[in-house]
Amino acid sequence: MSRDKTPDIFKLLVKSRMTRSPHRDDKMYWVVLRAVSILTFLSVYSRARIPVAPLVAEEQLLWVNGIADVHVYRCPLLTYTPQGNLLAIAEGRKTSGGDASSKFIAARRSTDGGYEWSKEALIYDDGPVQDGDNLGAILVDDDTSTIFLFFTLCPHHVGCNFTSMMYITSVDDGVTWSKPVNLTTILKDDGKETAFGPGRGIQADATVCGLVESRFECRQKCPPPSVLNTDTCECECRRDCPQPLVLNPDTCECECRRKCPPPSVLNTDTCECECRRDCPQPLVLNPDTCECECRRKCPPPSVLNTDTCECECRRDCPQPLVLNPDTCECECRRKCPPPSVLNTDTCECECRRDCPQPLILNPDTCECECRRKCPPPSVLNTDTCECECRRDCPQPLVLNPDTCECECRRKCPPPSVLNTDTCECECRRDCPQPLVLNPDTCECECRRKCPPPSVLNTDTCECECRRDCPQPLVLNPDTCECECRRKCPPPSVLNTDTCECECRRDCPQPLVLNPDTCECECRRKCPPPSVLNTDTCECECRLGCPEPLVLNPDTCECECRLGCPEPLVLNPDTCECECRLGCPEPLVLNPDTCECECRLGCPEPLVLNPDTCECECRRDCPQPLVLNPDTCECECRRDCPQPLVLNPDTCECECRLGCPEPLVLNPDTCECECRLGCPEPLVLNPDTCECECRLGCPEPLVLNPDTCECEGRLGCPEPLVLNPDTCECECEQRKCTYRRIFNPDTCECECKSKKCPRRKFRNPDTCRCECYPVQCYEGFNFDPRTCMCNCPRRKCPNKRLVFDRKCCECKCKRYMMCEPPMYFSKESCQCEGGDILELPGPQQ
C-alpha cells in the first residue's frame, strides 16, 4: 500500500497504534503495513462496521482466526529490533473473543523487511484462567539493545481481585524472552484499575517510558447475567452458546429459534427436531418424515423384502450348484484334495497346473511327470526330464555325456604318448647313464652343472678343462687354472703368470726398486741451484713465481708453460691462448677451436652446407616423384580423372572407393557392383545386393522372405494367443476364483468390486478391503474396525490430574495463578517456589 493512497481513518489508526522511532527508516514500517496493518484494522474496528476499502498491493496473513484451537487473534503490535529486523506480536484468545478469557502471547520475526516471516513462537501462556493477560505496549531500548513487552494480568477482575502489571524482556533481538517481572509490587500500586494500553513506548534521552492507559469509571449497573463493558460502558452478554443455540441479547439466555414441521417436535436442549414415535424392529425411524422405514441395502442380486426388511435371493441354481444366501451366488460346496482346484462352473475338480516342457501333467495326482526312458548307465532327471550321467570322474578325466564314460581329452606333442589311465603325457624312451630323460621334450639330457671355467661334455656328461697353459705354467684339472709350482725366497713373490720371482713392492716416483734387495732407492743427482728432496727423489726449486707464471724445475726459472692447440697462439705477456684468425661473412669465429663456423640452424629435413652456410635439401626422389625444394618432400604432380584418386606413394591413379559387403569394386569404372545370382522367384536388390521377394500379401498374412510365401506370422504379446483361422490375437479364456471376474481386455482375473469404505483400500491379492497403513502417536492404539488411532482410557497417578482423551495424557484439574517468581508445575499441579495463591471460581 502506498502512503499517498492510504484512507484517512487508516492513517489515524496507524498513527495511534504505531509510533515510529526516529532512529529507523520509514520504509521498514510501510513494507509491513502490507500485511499487519490490515490485520490490526480489522481486529480493532470489526465491531464498529466501518466500511474501509484500502488498496492492497500485497497481503501476508500472519495470524488467522480459528486455526489450531485459537478462537481469535487480537491486539497486534509491530516494532523494529535493535539489529534492524521486524518483530510482530499478537494476543491469542483461546476459547472466546471476549477480553476476559484465557490467552497467550505469540511472536513472529522477519529479517528481510517483511517479505518472509518466521514460524509462530509462544512467548507467554497464562493457562486456563478466566481473566488472563491483556497485551499492552512494546518498547525498544536502543542504548542497551533490549526489547520490553508490557502486559496486564486480571484487568477485568473476573475470577480474580488483583490486577498485576507485568513485563518481559529480550536481549537477543526477540528470539528468546525472560520470565515475567511484576511491576505492581515495585510501583506499590493498589492493583485496581491500572493497565497498559495497546501501543508502543518511547525513549527520551536515557529514560524509558511505557504507555499506560487510565481507565475512567463507568457507574452503569447491568442486570445479571450481563456484564458491564468498561471500554464502551455498555452491558454485554459474555456467554458462549453451543451450536445451534443463539444468544438472546435481552435475556442473555441461549435460545433455539428453529421451527419443526409436524409431526416432529422441537428439543429445546439440542435445538433439534425429533420424532417421538417408536418403530418395531427391524424398521428404523426416518427423522425427516417421522415414518418407519427399512433402511437396509441389499447387495445385488439380492432383493429387499419390505415386509420383513430382509434380503432375499430369488435365483435358482442348476445342479450340482447350491445357492449361497449371503452372496446370492450359485456355489459349489464340493471339496477337492490338493493340489487339485474346484471348477466353480462345472463343480468338478481340475488340475490348473502348467508343466514346463517336456514334463506332462498327471490328471490323477496333479503332478508333473517325465515319461522318458534313459539307456543305462544314464539316469533320468525328474526335474528337467533329461538323461544325466551321475558318475564322477577323477581329475583330469572328463565325463562324456553321450557314453557316460570317463575320457581323457588331452593331446600330447610327439614323441610323447598319452597315458589314458592318468591322462598324462609320458615319454617311453630309455636314456643311457648318466643321461636323464627330460619329460617335457622327451630328450636325453645331462643335468650335471660344471663350475666355470670347466665345460660340460654332453657325450660323456663329464666336466672338462679345455684351456692350454704356456710354459712353464701347468694346468690344474680341479680348478681348471694355470698354476706355477716354483717357490721364491722372501721378500720376492712368485708371479703366477710368468712363473718368475718378482719384487712386488711399489716405489713412489722417482724412487727405483733394487731387484736384488727389493728396496726403494733414489739414484738421481740435482744440478745447482736445485736441491734433491729425499722423500720424493725430486730436484726442487724453492723459488716462488707470481701468477700465472710457473716455476721450471729444470732451470729453476719462472716461465709461462701454457700449451696452446693449433691454431691458437700464446701471448707471453698475459700467458693466455689467443686466436688471431679473421672469418669472412657469414662465418663466425669459434674462440674455443679458433675455426670459422656457420651457426645457422636448418629445419628438418634441410641440411646445412658448411661451405656456403646455407640450408640445402639433399634428398633423392624415385621416379616419377619430384623433389619440392621448399618442403624437401617428394611430390607427385600428376592429375587423376574423377573418381580416381592419386596415390602419393606410387604416383598412380587408383580407385579407393570402399564397397560394403557383398558389393564388389569394379576397377575399370570405380563403382560398386553386385555379382550375385538369385533363384526364382527371388529378385536381386541392387542397393543391398540381396535376393528379395517382392510378392504382396493380403492382410493379415505376412510374407516369408525365405520361402517367398504368404504366412500368418503375427506375434502376440503375453498372455494373448494367435488364432490361426482369423490370424488375430485372442485372449485364452480362464476360470476365475471366488470374488474375481475375468477381464477380456487384460486377460486377467480382477476383483468384482473395487470400491471400499473410507480409510480402506482394496487388496488386489485377497480382493478384500483393508485399512491403509497408519502410524499412531505414542499412547494411541490402532483400531482395525474404524482404521483410526484411538486413545485407551487409563488412570492418572494422583487425584489432581484428569485424563484428556484428545491429547491422550493426564492434565491438571485445577490451575493456579502463581505470584512471581513462583511458577505453576504441571507435574504436581501446584505453585512451586513460595506461597500458593489459588484462583477462586469453578474448576476447569
Short mmCIF file of C-alpha atoms in Angstrom, two decimals, residues 2-358:
data_model
loop_
_atom_site.label_atom_id
_atom_site.label_comp_id
_atom_site.label_asym_id
_atom_site.label_seq_id
_atom_site.Cartn_x
_atom_site.Cartn_y
_atom_site.Cartn_z
CA SER A 2 1.44 3.40 -0.98
CA ARG A 3 1.47 6.17 1.59
CA ASP A 4 -0.41 8.70 -0.54
CA LYS A 5 -3.35 6.28 -1.18
CA THR A 6 -3.98 5.38 2.49
CA PRO A 7 -7.50 6.30 3.74
CA ASP A 8 -7.73 8.99 6.43
CA ILE A 9 -9.22 6.68 9.03
CA PHE A 10 -6.49 4.13 8.29
CA LYS A 11 -3.74 6.77 8.75
CA LEU A 12 -5.28 7.69 12.10
CA LEU A 13 -5.20 4.01 13.12
CA VAL A 14 -1.57 3.61 12.16
CA LYS A 15 -0.63 6.82 13.96
CA SER A 16 -2.33 5.78 17.16
CA ARG A 17 -1.13 2.17 17.13
CA MET A 18 2.45 2.54 15.81
CA THR A 19 4.90 5.23 16.91
CA ARG A 20 7.82 5.48 14.53
CA SER A 21 11.29 5.56 16.05
CA PRO A 22 13.46 8.47 14.88
CA HIS A 23 16.39 6.03 14.55
CA ARG A 24 14.80 3.79 11.88
CA ASP A 25 13.84 4.17 8.22
CA ASP A 26 10.17 4.76 7.29
CA LYS A 27 10.36 2.11 4.55
CA MET A 28 10.54 -0.67 7.11
CA TYR A 29 7.09 0.12 8.52
CA TRP A 30 5.35 0.63 5.22
CA VAL A 31 6.56 -2.76 3.97
CA VAL A 32 4.97 -4.49 6.95
CA LEU A 33 1.79 -2.42 6.61
CA ARG A 34 1.01 -4.63 3.60
CA ALA A 35 0.17 -7.50 5.99
CA VAL A 36 0.00 -6.33 9.61
CA SER A 37 -1.88 -3.05 9.25
CA ILE A 38 -4.88 -4.76 7.65
CA LEU A 39 -4.96 -7.32 10.46
CA THR A 40 -4.76 -4.52 13.05
CA PHE A 41 -7.53 -2.52 11.46
CA LEU A 42 -9.91 -5.47 11.10
CA SER A 43 -9.33 -6.67 14.67
CA VAL A 44 -10.00 -3.24 16.26
CA TYR A 45 -12.85 -2.00 14.09
CA SER A 46 -14.61 -5.31 13.45
CA ARG A 47 -17.48 -4.33 15.78
CA ALA A 48 -17.74 -0.72 14.51
CA ARG A 49 -18.72 -1.94 10.99
CA ILE A 50 -16.78 0.94 9.39
CA PRO A 51 -16.58 0.46 5.61
CA VAL A 52 -12.92 0.58 4.55
CA ALA A 53 -11.59 -0.39 1.10
CA PRO A 54 -7.79 0.01 1.18
CA LEU A 55 -5.73 -0.64 -1.96
CA VAL A 56 -3.80 -3.80 -1.09
CA ALA A 57 -0.59 -4.21 -3.10
CA GLU A 58 0.49 -7.43 -1.37
CA GLU A 59 -1.05 -9.32 1.53
CA GLN A 60 0.51 -11.72 4.08
CA LEU A 61 -1.64 -13.31 6.78
CA LEU A 62 0.49 -13.54 9.91
CA TRP A 63 -2.33 -14.92 12.10
CA VAL A 64 -5.67 -16.47 11.08
CA ASN A 65 -8.59 -16.95 13.46
CA GLY A 66 -9.98 -20.42 14.15
CA ILE A 67 -6.79 -22.39 13.44
CA ALA A 68 -5.09 -24.72 15.98
CA ASP A 69 -7.92 -24.28 18.59
CA VAL A 70 -7.38 -20.49 18.73
CA HIS A 71 -10.67 -18.60 18.67
CA VAL A 72 -9.34 -15.16 17.65
CA TYR A 73 -6.09 -13.12 17.48
CA ARG A 74 -6.28 -9.54 18.83
CA CYS A 75 -4.14 -6.50 19.68
CA PRO A 76 -1.29 -6.88 17.11
CA LEU A 77 1.91 -4.91 17.81
CA LEU A 78 4.75 -4.15 15.39
CA THR A 79 8.21 -2.73 16.04
CA TYR A 80 11.75 -2.70 14.78
CA THR A 81 14.50 -4.63 16.58
CA PRO A 82 17.98 -3.47 17.64
CA GLN A 83 19.51 -5.42 14.72
CA GLY A 84 17.23 -3.80 12.12
CA ASN A 85 14.67 -6.63 11.81
CA LEU A 86 10.89 -6.60 12.29
CA LEU A 87 9.01 -8.11 15.25
CA ALA A 88 5.21 -8.70 15.21
CA ILE A 89 3.38 -9.67 18.44
CA ALA A 90 -0.29 -10.63 18.87
CA GLU A 91 -2.61 -11.80 21.65
CA GLY A 92 -4.22 -15.21 21.03
CA ARG A 93 -7.58 -15.73 22.74
CA LYS A 94 -8.18 -19.45 23.19
CA THR A 95 -11.89 -20.00 23.84
CA SER A 96 -13.76 -16.76 23.01
CA GLY A 97 -13.32 -13.27 21.64
CA GLY A 98 -14.06 -11.51 24.94
CA ASP A 99 -11.47 -9.53 26.87
CA ALA A 100 -11.92 -11.67 30.00
CA SER A 101 -10.70 -15.07 28.82
CA SER A 102 -7.63 -17.28 28.82
CA LYS A 103 -4.95 -16.06 26.36
CA PHE A 104 -1.36 -16.43 25.21
CA ILE A 105 1.16 -14.10 23.55
CA ALA A 106 2.68 -15.13 20.16
CA ALA A 107 5.51 -13.53 18.15
CA ARG A 108 6.87 -13.74 14.58
CA ARG A 109 10.11 -12.22 13.22
CA SER A 110 11.17 -11.04 9.75
CA THR A 111 14.79 -10.48 8.68
CA ASP A 112 14.13 -9.28 5.09
CA GLY A 113 11.87 -6.26 5.57
CA GLY A 114 8.57 -8.13 5.92
CA TYR A 115 8.63 -10.37 2.85
CA GLU A 116 9.17 -13.60 4.79
CA TRP A 117 8.26 -14.33 8.43
CA SER A 118 9.35 -16.99 10.89
CA LYS A 119 7.02 -19.56 12.43
CA GLU A 120 4.84 -18.56 15.39
CA ALA A 121 6.73 -18.58 18.72
CA LEU A 122 4.87 -18.80 22.06
CA ILE A 123 6.49 -16.33 24.48
CA TYR A 124 3.88 -16.34 27.30
CA ASP A 125 0.86 -18.54 28.26
CA ASP A 126 -1.46 -17.74 31.18
CA GLY A 127 -3.09 -21.22 31.31
CA PRO A 128 -6.85 -21.94 31.60
CA VAL A 129 -7.76 -18.86 33.70
CA GLN A 130 -10.90 -16.78 33.38
CA ASP A 131 -9.24 -13.35 33.17
CA GLY A 132 -5.79 -13.74 31.54
CA ASP A 133 -3.24 -11.36 30.15
CA ASN A 134 -4.12 -8.23 28.16
CA LEU A 135 -1.43 -7.23 25.68
CA GLY A 136 -0.23 -3.66 26.26
CA ALA A 137 2.83 -1.86 24.85
CA ILE A 138 6.18 -2.72 23.32
CA LEU A 139 9.37 -0.64 23.63
CA VAL A 140 12.90 -0.90 22.16
CA ASP A 141 15.81 0.44 24.25
CA ASP A 142 18.40 1.48 21.61
CA ASP A 143 21.06 2.14 24.26
CA THR A 144 21.07 -1.40 25.74
CA SER A 145 19.61 -3.26 22.66
CA THR A 146 16.79 -4.59 24.85
CA ILE A 147 13.13 -5.15 23.84
CA PHE A 148 10.47 -4.60 26.57
CA LEU A 149 6.95 -6.09 26.31
CA PHE A 150 4.36 -4.84 28.86
CA PHE A 151 1.03 -6.58 29.58
CA THR A 152 -1.56 -6.82 32.37
CA LEU A 153 -2.93 -9.80 34.31
CA CYS A 154 -6.51 -9.86 35.65
CA PRO A 155 -7.55 -6.39 34.33
CA HIS A 156 -11.32 -7.13 34.48
CA HIS A 157 -11.41 -8.84 37.93
CA VAL A 158 -13.30 -11.87 36.56
CA GLY A 159 -12.44 -14.79 38.83
CA CYS A 160 -9.68 -12.69 40.43
CA ASN A 161 -9.42 -9.49 42.56
CA PHE A 162 -5.88 -8.21 41.98
CA THR A 163 -4.51 -6.58 38.79
CA SER A 164 -0.79 -7.08 38.07
CA MET A 165 1.27 -5.07 35.60
CA MET A 166 3.94 -7.40 34.10
CA TYR A 167 6.77 -7.10 31.60
CA ILE A 168 9.23 -9.45 29.88
CA THR A 169 12.47 -8.60 28.04
CA SER A 170 14.56 -9.95 25.17
CA VAL A 171 18.25 -9.21 24.65
CA ASP A 172 18.79 -11.40 21.52
CA ASP A 173 16.64 -9.47 19.01
CA GLY A 174 13.34 -11.12 20.05
CA VAL A 175 14.41 -14.78 19.73
CA THR A 176 14.12 -15.69 23.42
CA TRP A 177 12.36 -13.91 26.33
CA SER A 178 12.88 -13.67 30.08
CA LYS A 179 10.49 -14.69 32.84
CA PRO A 180 7.72 -12.15 33.72
CA VAL A 181 8.51 -9.37 36.22
CA ASN A 182 5.67 -7.89 38.36
CA LEU A 183 5.74 -4.06 38.25
CA THR A 184 2.79 -3.72 40.65
CA THR A 185 4.86 -4.74 43.65
CA ILE A 186 7.66 -2.39 42.54
CA LEU A 187 5.36 0.62 41.97
CA LYS A 188 3.26 -0.27 45.08
CA ASP A 189 0.04 0.11 43.06
CA ASP A 190 -3.25 -0.91 44.61
CA GLY A 191 -3.90 -3.17 41.58
CA LYS A 192 -7.41 -1.94 40.91
CA GLU A 193 -7.82 -0.02 37.64
CA THR A 194 -4.30 0.44 36.18
CA ALA A 195 -3.37 -1.27 32.88
CA PHE A 196 -1.06 -0.86 29.89
CA GLY A 197 -2.81 0.49 26.81
CA PRO A 198 -2.11 -1.11 23.43
CA GLY A 199 0.69 0.76 21.62
CA ARG A 200 4.41 1.44 21.76
CA GLY A 201 6.67 3.01 24.35
CA ILE A 202 9.04 5.89 23.65
CA GLN A 203 12.60 6.64 24.76
CA ALA A 204 13.67 10.19 25.64
CA ASP A 205 17.41 10.53 26.31
CA ALA A 206 18.18 7.57 28.65
CA THR A 207 14.64 7.42 30.17
CA VAL A 208 12.24 4.64 29.14
CA CYS A 209 8.52 5.44 29.32
CA GLY A 210 5.65 3.00 28.84
CA LEU A 211 2.17 3.86 27.57
CA VAL A 212 -0.25 3.42 30.47
CA GLU A 213 -3.97 3.60 29.90
CA SER A 214 -6.01 5.39 32.57
CA ARG A 215 -9.43 3.81 32.94
CA PHE A 216 -12.50 6.04 33.52
CA GLU A 217 -15.06 4.73 35.91
CA CYS A 218 -18.41 3.63 34.41
CA ARG A 219 -21.20 3.77 37.04
CA GLN A 220 -23.84 1.97 34.99
CA LYS A 221 -25.13 -1.24 36.57
CA CYS A 222 -26.07 -4.27 34.47
CA PRO A 223 -28.70 -6.84 35.47
CA PRO A 224 -27.24 -10.33 35.79
CA PRO A 225 -26.11 -12.33 33.95
CA SER A 226 -25.00 -9.46 31.69
CA VAL A 227 -21.58 -7.90 32.37
CA LEU A 228 -20.52 -4.25 32.10
CA ASN A 229 -18.02 -3.45 29.30
CA THR A 230 -15.77 -0.84 30.91
CA ASP A 231 -14.45 0.28 27.48
CA THR A 232 -17.87 1.11 25.93
CA CYS A 233 -19.80 1.41 29.25
CA GLU A 234 -22.45 -0.97 27.85
CA CYS A 235 -23.98 -4.16 29.18
CA GLU A 236 -22.81 -7.22 27.30
CA CYS A 237 -23.59 -10.91 27.41
CA ARG A 238 -20.28 -12.77 27.69
CA ARG A 239 -21.78 -16.18 27.47
CA ASP A 240 -20.97 -18.52 24.59
CA CYS A 241 -23.80 -20.67 23.30
CA PRO A 242 -23.16 -24.08 21.77
CA GLN A 243 -24.25 -24.56 18.19
CA PRO A 244 -27.04 -24.26 17.00
CA LEU A 245 -28.29 -22.25 20.01
CA VAL A 246 -28.33 -18.45 19.62
CA LEU A 247 -27.72 -15.91 22.38
CA ASN A 248 -30.65 -13.62 23.23
CA PRO A 249 -29.05 -10.19 23.99
CA ASP A 250 -32.07 -9.09 26.03
CA THR A 251 -32.21 -12.03 28.44
CA CYS A 252 -28.62 -13.33 27.99
CA GLU A 253 -30.08 -16.79 27.53
CA CYS A 254 -29.30 -19.39 24.87
CA GLU A 255 -32.42 -19.95 22.78
CA CYS A 256 -33.37 -22.15 19.87
CA ARG A 257 -35.15 -20.32 17.04
CA ARG A 258 -35.78 -23.33 14.82
CA LYS A 259 -39.30 -24.41 13.78
CA CYS A 260 -40.09 -28.08 13.22
CA PRO A 261 -42.68 -29.38 10.70
CA PRO A 262 -45.31 -31.72 12.22
CA PRO A 263 -45.33 -34.46 13.42
CA SER A 264 -41.73 -33.74 14.62
CA VAL A 265 -41.24 -31.92 17.94
CA LEU A 266 -38.52 -29.41 18.84
CA ASN A 267 -35.99 -30.43 21.52
CA THR A 268 -35.11 -27.20 23.33
CA ASP A 269 -31.91 -28.67 24.81
CA THR A 270 -30.31 -29.72 21.49
CA CYS A 271 -32.34 -27.44 19.19
CA GLU A 272 -33.07 -30.46 17.02
CA CYS A 273 -36.36 -31.64 15.52
CA GLU A 274 -37.16 -35.06 16.99
CA CYS A 275 -39.68 -37.77 16.19
CA ARG A 276 -41.08 -39.29 19.33
CA ARG A 277 -42.53 -42.36 17.61
CA ASP A 278 -41.34 -45.92 18.24
CA CYS A 279 -40.85 -48.27 15.27
CA PRO A 280 -40.97 -52.10 15.52
CA GLN A 281 -37.79 -53.97 14.77
CA PRO A 282 -36.09 -54.01 12.29
CA LEU A 283 -37.74 -50.84 10.96
CA VAL A 284 -35.96 -47.52 11.58
CA LEU A 285 -37.49 -44.14 12.18
CA ASN A 286 -36.83 -41.55 9.43
CA PRO A 287 -36.14 -38.28 11.33
CA ASP A 288 -37.06 -36.18 8.27
CA THR A 289 -40.53 -37.69 7.61
CA CYS A 290 -41.10 -39.31 11.03
CA GLU A 291 -42.06 -42.50 9.22
CA CYS A 292 -40.90 -46.06 9.95
CA GLU A 293 -38.72 -47.22 7.09
CA CYS A 294 -36.47 -50.12 6.24
CA ARG A 295 -33.00 -48.66 5.57
CA ARG A 296 -31.23 -51.86 4.85
CA LYS A 297 -29.48 -52.03 1.49
CA CYS A 298 -29.09 -55.38 -0.17
CA PRO A 299 -26.09 -56.11 -2.37
CA PRO A 300 -27.14 -57.18 -5.87
CA PRO A 301 -28.51 -59.59 -7.00
CA SER A 302 -30.35 -59.94 -3.64
CA VAL A 303 -33.70 -58.10 -3.30
CA LEU A 304 -35.09 -56.34 -0.22
CA ASN A 305 -38.33 -57.68 1.27
CA THR A 306 -40.08 -54.55 2.56
CA ASP A 307 -42.37 -56.61 4.83
CA THR A 308 -39.65 -58.42 6.78
CA CYS A 309 -36.81 -55.95 5.98
CA GLU A 310 -34.69 -58.94 4.96
CA CYS A 311 -32.53 -59.52 1.85
CA GLU A 312 -33.76 -62.45 -0.22
CA CYS A 313 -32.27 -64.34 -3.17
CA ARG A 314 -34.78 -65.08 -5.89
CA ARG A 315 -32.43 -67.11 -8.07
CA ASP A 316 -32.50 -70.85 -8.96
CA CYS A 317 -29.20 -72.72 -9.25
CA PRO A 318 -28.64 -75.68 -11.62
CA GLN A 319 -27.46 -78.98 -10.19
CA PRO A 320 -24.98 -79.63 -8.51
CA LEU A 321 -24.61 -75.92 -7.58
CA VAL A 322 -26.15 -74.64 -4.32
CA LEU A 323 -27.40 -71.10 -3.66
CA ASN A 324 -25.41 -69.08 -1.09
CA PRO A 325 -27.97 -66.89 0.79
CA ASP A 326 -25.26 -64.40 1.87
CA THR A 327 -23.88 -63.59 -1.58
CA CYS A 328 -26.83 -64.78 -3.72
CA GLU A 329 -24.35 -66.67 -5.84
CA CYS A 330 -24.51 -70.25 -7.05
CA GLU A 331 -21.65 -72.03 -5.38
CA CYS A 332 -20.17 -75.48 -5.44
CA ARG A 333 -19.62 -76.91 -1.98
CA ARG A 334 -17.55 -79.82 -3.10
CA LYS A 335 -14.04 -80.08 -1.66
CA CYS A 336 -11.13 -81.16 -3.85
CA PRO A 337 -7.99 -82.83 -2.50
CA PRO A 338 -4.92 -80.62 -3.01
CA PRO A 339 -3.33 -79.69 -5.33
CA SER A 340 -6.47 -80.00 -7.49
CA VAL A 341 -8.75 -76.93 -7.70
CA LEU A 342 -12.51 -76.79 -7.80
CA ASN A 343 -14.11 -75.52 -11.02
CA THR A 344 -16.96 -73.34 -9.76
CA ASP A 345 -18.79 -73.53 -13.12
CA THR A 346 -18.86 -77.34 -13.53
CA CYS A 347 -18.29 -78.21 -9.83
CA GLU A 348 -15.52 -80.58 -10.92
CA CYS A 349 -12.00 -80.97 -9.52
CA GLU A 350 -9.41 -79.81 -12.04
CA CYS A 351 -5.65 -79.58 -12.20
CA ARG A 352 -4.72 -75.99 -13.12
CA ARG A 353 -1.02 -76.53 -13.04
CA ASP A 354 1.11 -75.86 -16.11
CA CYS A 355 4.06 -78.18 -16.58
CA PRO A 356 7.24 -76.95 -18.31
CA GLN A 357 8.36 -78.82 -21.39
CA PRO A 358 8.97 -81.78 -21.65
#
